[in-house]
Coordinates of C-alpha atoms and ligand atoms in Angstrom, one line a residue:
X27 CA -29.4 23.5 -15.2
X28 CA -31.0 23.6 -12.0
X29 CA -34.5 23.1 -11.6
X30 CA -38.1 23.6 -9.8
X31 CA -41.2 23.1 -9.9
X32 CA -44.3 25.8 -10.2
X33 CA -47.7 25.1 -10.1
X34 CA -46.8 21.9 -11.5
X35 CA -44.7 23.1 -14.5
X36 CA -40.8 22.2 -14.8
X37 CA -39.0 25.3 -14.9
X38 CA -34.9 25.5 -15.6
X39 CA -32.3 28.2 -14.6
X40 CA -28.8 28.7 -15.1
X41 CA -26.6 29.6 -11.9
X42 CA -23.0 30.8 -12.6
X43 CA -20.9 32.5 -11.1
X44 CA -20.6 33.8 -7.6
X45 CA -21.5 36.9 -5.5
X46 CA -23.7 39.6 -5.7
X47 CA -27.0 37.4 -7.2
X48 CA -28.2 38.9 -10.9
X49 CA -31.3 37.6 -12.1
X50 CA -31.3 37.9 -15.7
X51 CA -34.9 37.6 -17.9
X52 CA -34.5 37.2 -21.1
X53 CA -36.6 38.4 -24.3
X54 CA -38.8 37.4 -26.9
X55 CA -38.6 34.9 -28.9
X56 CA -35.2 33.9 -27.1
X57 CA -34.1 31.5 -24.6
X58 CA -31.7 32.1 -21.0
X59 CA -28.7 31.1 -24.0
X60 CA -29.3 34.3 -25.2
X61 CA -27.3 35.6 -22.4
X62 CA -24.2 33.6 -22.9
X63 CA -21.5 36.7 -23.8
X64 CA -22.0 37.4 -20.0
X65 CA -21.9 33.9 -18.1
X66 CA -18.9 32.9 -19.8
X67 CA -16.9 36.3 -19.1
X68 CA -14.6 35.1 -16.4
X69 CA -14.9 38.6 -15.2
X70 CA -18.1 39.2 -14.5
X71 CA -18.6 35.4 -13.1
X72 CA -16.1 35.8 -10.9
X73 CA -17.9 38.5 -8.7
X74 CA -21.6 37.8 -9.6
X75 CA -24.1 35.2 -9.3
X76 CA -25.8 35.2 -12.5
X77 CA -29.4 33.5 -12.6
X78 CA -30.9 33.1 -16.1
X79 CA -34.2 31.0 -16.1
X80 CA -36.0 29.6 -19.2
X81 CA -39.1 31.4 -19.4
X82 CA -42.3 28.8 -19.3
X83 CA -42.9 27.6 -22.8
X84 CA -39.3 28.7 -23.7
X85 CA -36.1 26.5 -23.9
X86 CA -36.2 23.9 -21.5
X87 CA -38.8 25.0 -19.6
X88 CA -42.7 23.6 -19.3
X89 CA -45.7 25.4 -20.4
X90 CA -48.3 26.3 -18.1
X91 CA -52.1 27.1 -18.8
X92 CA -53.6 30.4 -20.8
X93 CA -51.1 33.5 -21.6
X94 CA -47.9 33.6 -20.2
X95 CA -48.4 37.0 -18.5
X96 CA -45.8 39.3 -17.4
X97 CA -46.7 38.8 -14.3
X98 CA -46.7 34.7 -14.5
X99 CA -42.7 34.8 -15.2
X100 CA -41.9 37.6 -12.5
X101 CA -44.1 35.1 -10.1
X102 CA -41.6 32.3 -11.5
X103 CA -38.6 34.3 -11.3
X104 CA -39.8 34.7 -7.5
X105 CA -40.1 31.3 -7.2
X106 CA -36.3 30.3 -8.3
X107 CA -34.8 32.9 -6.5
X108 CA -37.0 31.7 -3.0
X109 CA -36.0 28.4 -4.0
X110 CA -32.0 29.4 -4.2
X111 CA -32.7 31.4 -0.8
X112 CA -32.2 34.3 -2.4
X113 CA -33.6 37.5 -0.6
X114 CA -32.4 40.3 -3.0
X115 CA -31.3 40.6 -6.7
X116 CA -30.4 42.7 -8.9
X117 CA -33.0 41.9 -11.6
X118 CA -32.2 42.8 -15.5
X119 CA -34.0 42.2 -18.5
X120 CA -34.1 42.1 -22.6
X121 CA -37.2 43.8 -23.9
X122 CA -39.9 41.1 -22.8
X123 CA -37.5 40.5 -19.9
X124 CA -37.6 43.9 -19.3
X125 CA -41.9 43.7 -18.7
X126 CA -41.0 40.8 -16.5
X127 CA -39.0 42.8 -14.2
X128 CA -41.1 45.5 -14.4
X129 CA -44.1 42.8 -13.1
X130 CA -41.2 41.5 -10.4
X131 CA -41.5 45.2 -8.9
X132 CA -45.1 45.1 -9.0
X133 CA -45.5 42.3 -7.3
X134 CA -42.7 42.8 -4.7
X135 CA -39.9 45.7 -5.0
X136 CA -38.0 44.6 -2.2
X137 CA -36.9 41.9 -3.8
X138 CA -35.0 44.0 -6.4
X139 CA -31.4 45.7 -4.8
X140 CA -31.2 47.3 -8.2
X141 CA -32.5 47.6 -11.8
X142 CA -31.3 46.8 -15.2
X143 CA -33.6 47.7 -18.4
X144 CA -32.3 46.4 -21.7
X145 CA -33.8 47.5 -24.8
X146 CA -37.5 47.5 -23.0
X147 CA -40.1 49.9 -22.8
X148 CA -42.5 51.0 -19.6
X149 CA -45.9 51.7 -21.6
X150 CA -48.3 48.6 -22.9
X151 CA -49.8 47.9 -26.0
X152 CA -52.3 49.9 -27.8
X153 CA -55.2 48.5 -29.6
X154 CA -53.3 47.5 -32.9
X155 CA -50.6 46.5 -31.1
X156 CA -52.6 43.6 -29.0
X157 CA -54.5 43.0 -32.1
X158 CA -51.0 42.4 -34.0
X159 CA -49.6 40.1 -31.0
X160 CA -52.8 38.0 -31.5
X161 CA -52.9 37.9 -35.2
X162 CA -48.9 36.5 -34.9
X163 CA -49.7 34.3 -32.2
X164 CA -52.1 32.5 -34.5
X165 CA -49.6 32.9 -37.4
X166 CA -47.3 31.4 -35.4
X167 CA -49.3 28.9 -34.0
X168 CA -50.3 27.5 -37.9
X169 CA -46.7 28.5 -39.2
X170 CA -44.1 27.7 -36.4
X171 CA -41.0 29.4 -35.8
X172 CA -39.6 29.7 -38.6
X173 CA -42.1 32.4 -39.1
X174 CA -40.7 34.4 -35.8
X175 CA -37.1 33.2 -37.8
X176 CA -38.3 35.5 -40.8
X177 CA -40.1 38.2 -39.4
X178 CA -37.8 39.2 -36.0
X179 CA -34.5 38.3 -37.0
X180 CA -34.1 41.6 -39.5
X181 CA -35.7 43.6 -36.5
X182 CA -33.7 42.0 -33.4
X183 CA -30.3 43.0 -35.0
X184 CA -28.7 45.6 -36.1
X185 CA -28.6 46.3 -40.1
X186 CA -24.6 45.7 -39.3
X187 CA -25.2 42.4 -37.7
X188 CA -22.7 39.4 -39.5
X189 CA -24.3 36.3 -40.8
X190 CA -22.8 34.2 -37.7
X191 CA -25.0 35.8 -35.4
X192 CA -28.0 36.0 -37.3
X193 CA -27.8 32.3 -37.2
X194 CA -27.2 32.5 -33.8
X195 CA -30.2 34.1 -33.2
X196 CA -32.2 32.0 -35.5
X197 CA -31.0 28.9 -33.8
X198 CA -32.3 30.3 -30.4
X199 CA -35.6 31.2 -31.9
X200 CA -35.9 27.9 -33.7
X201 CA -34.7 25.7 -30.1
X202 CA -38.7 27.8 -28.7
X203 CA -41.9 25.9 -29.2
X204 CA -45.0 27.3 -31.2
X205 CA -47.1 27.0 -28.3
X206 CA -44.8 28.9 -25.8
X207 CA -44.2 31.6 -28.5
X208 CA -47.6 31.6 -28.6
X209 CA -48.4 31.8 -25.5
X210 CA -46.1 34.7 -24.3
X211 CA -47.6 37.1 -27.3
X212 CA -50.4 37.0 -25.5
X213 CA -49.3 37.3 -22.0
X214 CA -47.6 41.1 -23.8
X215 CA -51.0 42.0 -25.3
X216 CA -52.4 42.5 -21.8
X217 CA -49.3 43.6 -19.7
X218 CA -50.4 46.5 -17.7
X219 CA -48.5 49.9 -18.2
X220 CA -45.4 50.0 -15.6
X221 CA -44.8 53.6 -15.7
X222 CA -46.3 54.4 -12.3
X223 CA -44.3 51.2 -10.6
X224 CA -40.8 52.5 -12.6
X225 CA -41.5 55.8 -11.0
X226 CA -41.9 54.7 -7.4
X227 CA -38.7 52.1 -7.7
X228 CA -35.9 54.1 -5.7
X229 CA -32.9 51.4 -6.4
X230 CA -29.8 52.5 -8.7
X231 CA -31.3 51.6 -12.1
X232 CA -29.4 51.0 -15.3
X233 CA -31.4 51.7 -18.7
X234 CA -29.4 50.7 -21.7
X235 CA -30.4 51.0 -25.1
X236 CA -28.7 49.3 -28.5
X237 CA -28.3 52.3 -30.8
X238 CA -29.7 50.8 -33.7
X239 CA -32.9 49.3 -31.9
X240 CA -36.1 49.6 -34.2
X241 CA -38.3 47.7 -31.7
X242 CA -37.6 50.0 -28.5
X243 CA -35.9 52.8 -29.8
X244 CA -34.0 55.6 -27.9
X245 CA -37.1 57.3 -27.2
X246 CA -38.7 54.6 -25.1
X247 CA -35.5 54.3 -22.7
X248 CA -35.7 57.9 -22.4
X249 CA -39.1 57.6 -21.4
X250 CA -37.8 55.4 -18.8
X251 CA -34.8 57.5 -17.7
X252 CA -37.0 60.6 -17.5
X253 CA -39.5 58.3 -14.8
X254 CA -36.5 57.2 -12.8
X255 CA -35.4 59.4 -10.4
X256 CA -30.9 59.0 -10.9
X257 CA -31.2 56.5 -13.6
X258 CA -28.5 56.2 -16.0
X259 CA -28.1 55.5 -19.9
X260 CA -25.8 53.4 -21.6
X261 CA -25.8 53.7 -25.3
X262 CA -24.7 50.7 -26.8
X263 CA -23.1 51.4 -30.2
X264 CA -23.3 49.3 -33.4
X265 CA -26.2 47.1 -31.6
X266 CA -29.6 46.6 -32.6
X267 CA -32.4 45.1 -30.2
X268 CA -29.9 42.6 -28.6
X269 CA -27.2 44.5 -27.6
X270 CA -25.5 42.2 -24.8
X271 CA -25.4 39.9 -27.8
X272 CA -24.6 42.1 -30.5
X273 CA -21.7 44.1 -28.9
X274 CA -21.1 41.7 -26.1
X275 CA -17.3 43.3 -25.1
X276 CA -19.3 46.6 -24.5
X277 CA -22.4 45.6 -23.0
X278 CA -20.4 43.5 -20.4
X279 CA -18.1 46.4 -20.1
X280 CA -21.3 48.4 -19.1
X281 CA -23.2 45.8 -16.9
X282 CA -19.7 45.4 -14.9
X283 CA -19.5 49.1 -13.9
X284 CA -22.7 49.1 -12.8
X285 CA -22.9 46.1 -10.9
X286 CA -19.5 47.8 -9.2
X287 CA -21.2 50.0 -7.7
X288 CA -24.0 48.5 -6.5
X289 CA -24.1 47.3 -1.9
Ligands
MLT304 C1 -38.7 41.1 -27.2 O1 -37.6 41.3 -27.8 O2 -38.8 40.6 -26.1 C2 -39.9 41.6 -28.0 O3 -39.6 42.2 -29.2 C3 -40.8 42.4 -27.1 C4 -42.1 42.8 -27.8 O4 -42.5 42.2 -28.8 O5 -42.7 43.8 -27.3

């Protein structure tokens, strides 16, 4: 894992592979590992550089101070990739990845070459939904993960999901700390809506969407594809929230033809 150093908080990252740099962000309640179908496919490693960074107050990663906004990870993201000398990435992510990159082309869009929306939506919370993120944050924060274990694992997956990788996913959930988990429920309850910065972004842009997703559903990456001027879907069969986990063979299938086509 390589390593740096943001406002005084420790902050890891994977870097695999080589060529084209792809910075991946991954989602809630996860960890980088969650995107370990694709940095261990020989095929895709061996043309792109894939950079995967812990979140703060996920994984290995330090947490800083208040919410972990959307706009705190994009800033870290930032950080890894200025610290890699890296100019321009594609930049992908998982649901609350997904608010991450959309923050990344807030703060700067010419550091994205290209866009990759997984299972995400543009639009922010409405009043029950940041009053639910705060009552879980303090559930969570009295309960512990194994709370975010009950609660998300049904919801993250597909209803055709096998036992090994709802373990999988549990053990990713259960390697976070309350606080972080905490911390980035929060940091969603007062992401700003993106649809105005989506429709502005001009780079190739990829919007995939798991088929059997009950957090994001079909309608929210429409949403997307419809702000996106030559945007492109990719329906991910038998896959839930998680599809590059869920139907990995597919999803890197997917991720590879776009990535093709992309100078
Ligand atoms: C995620 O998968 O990152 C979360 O479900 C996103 C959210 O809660 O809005």
């Amino acid at each position: 894992m390589g390593q740096v150093s943001v406002d005084g908080v420790p902050l890891f990252f994977r870097d695999v592979g080589q060529g084209l740099p792809v910075l991946l962000l991954h989602g809630f309640p996860l960890t980088g590992d969650s995107f370990a179908p694709q940095l261990s496919d020989p095929k895709l490693t061996s043309k792109y550089r894939f950079i995967v960074p812990d979140h703060r107050g996920f994984g290995q990663s330090a947490l800083g101070v208040g919410p972990t906004t959307m706009a705190r990870i994009a800033d870290d993201a930032l950080a890894i990739l200025d610290h890699l000398k890296i100019g321009e990435a594609v930049v992908g992510g998982v649901s609350m990845g997904g608010y991450a990159a959309m923050a990344l082309l807030r703060a700067d869009p010419s550091r994205a070459k290209a866009l990759i929306l997984i299972d995400t939506q543009a639009t922010a919370d409405d009043e029950a939904g940041k009053h639910r993120r705060e009552e879980t944050a303090r559930a969570v924060l009295e309960r512990g993960m194994d709370l975010l274990v009950e609660t998300m694992v049904p919801k993250l997956l597909s209803p055709r999901a096998d036992a090994t990788l709802k373990d999988a996913v549990a053990r990713l959930i259960k390697e976070n700390r309350r606080e972080g988990a905490a911390a980035a429920l929060r940091g969603m309850g007062i992401r700003p809506d993106s649809r105005e910065i989506l429709g502005r972004f001009g780079g190739p842009t990829l919007v995939v969407i798991g088929e059997d997703d009950q957090i994001t559903p079909l309608p929210k990456a429409e949403e997307m594809i419809a702000l996106i001027k030559g945007s492109a879907l990719a329906r991910i069969p038998n896959a839930g929230h998680l599809p590059n986990q869920e139907a990995p063979s597919t999803f890197n299938g997917v991720l590879d033809a776009f990535l093709a086509g992309i100078r």
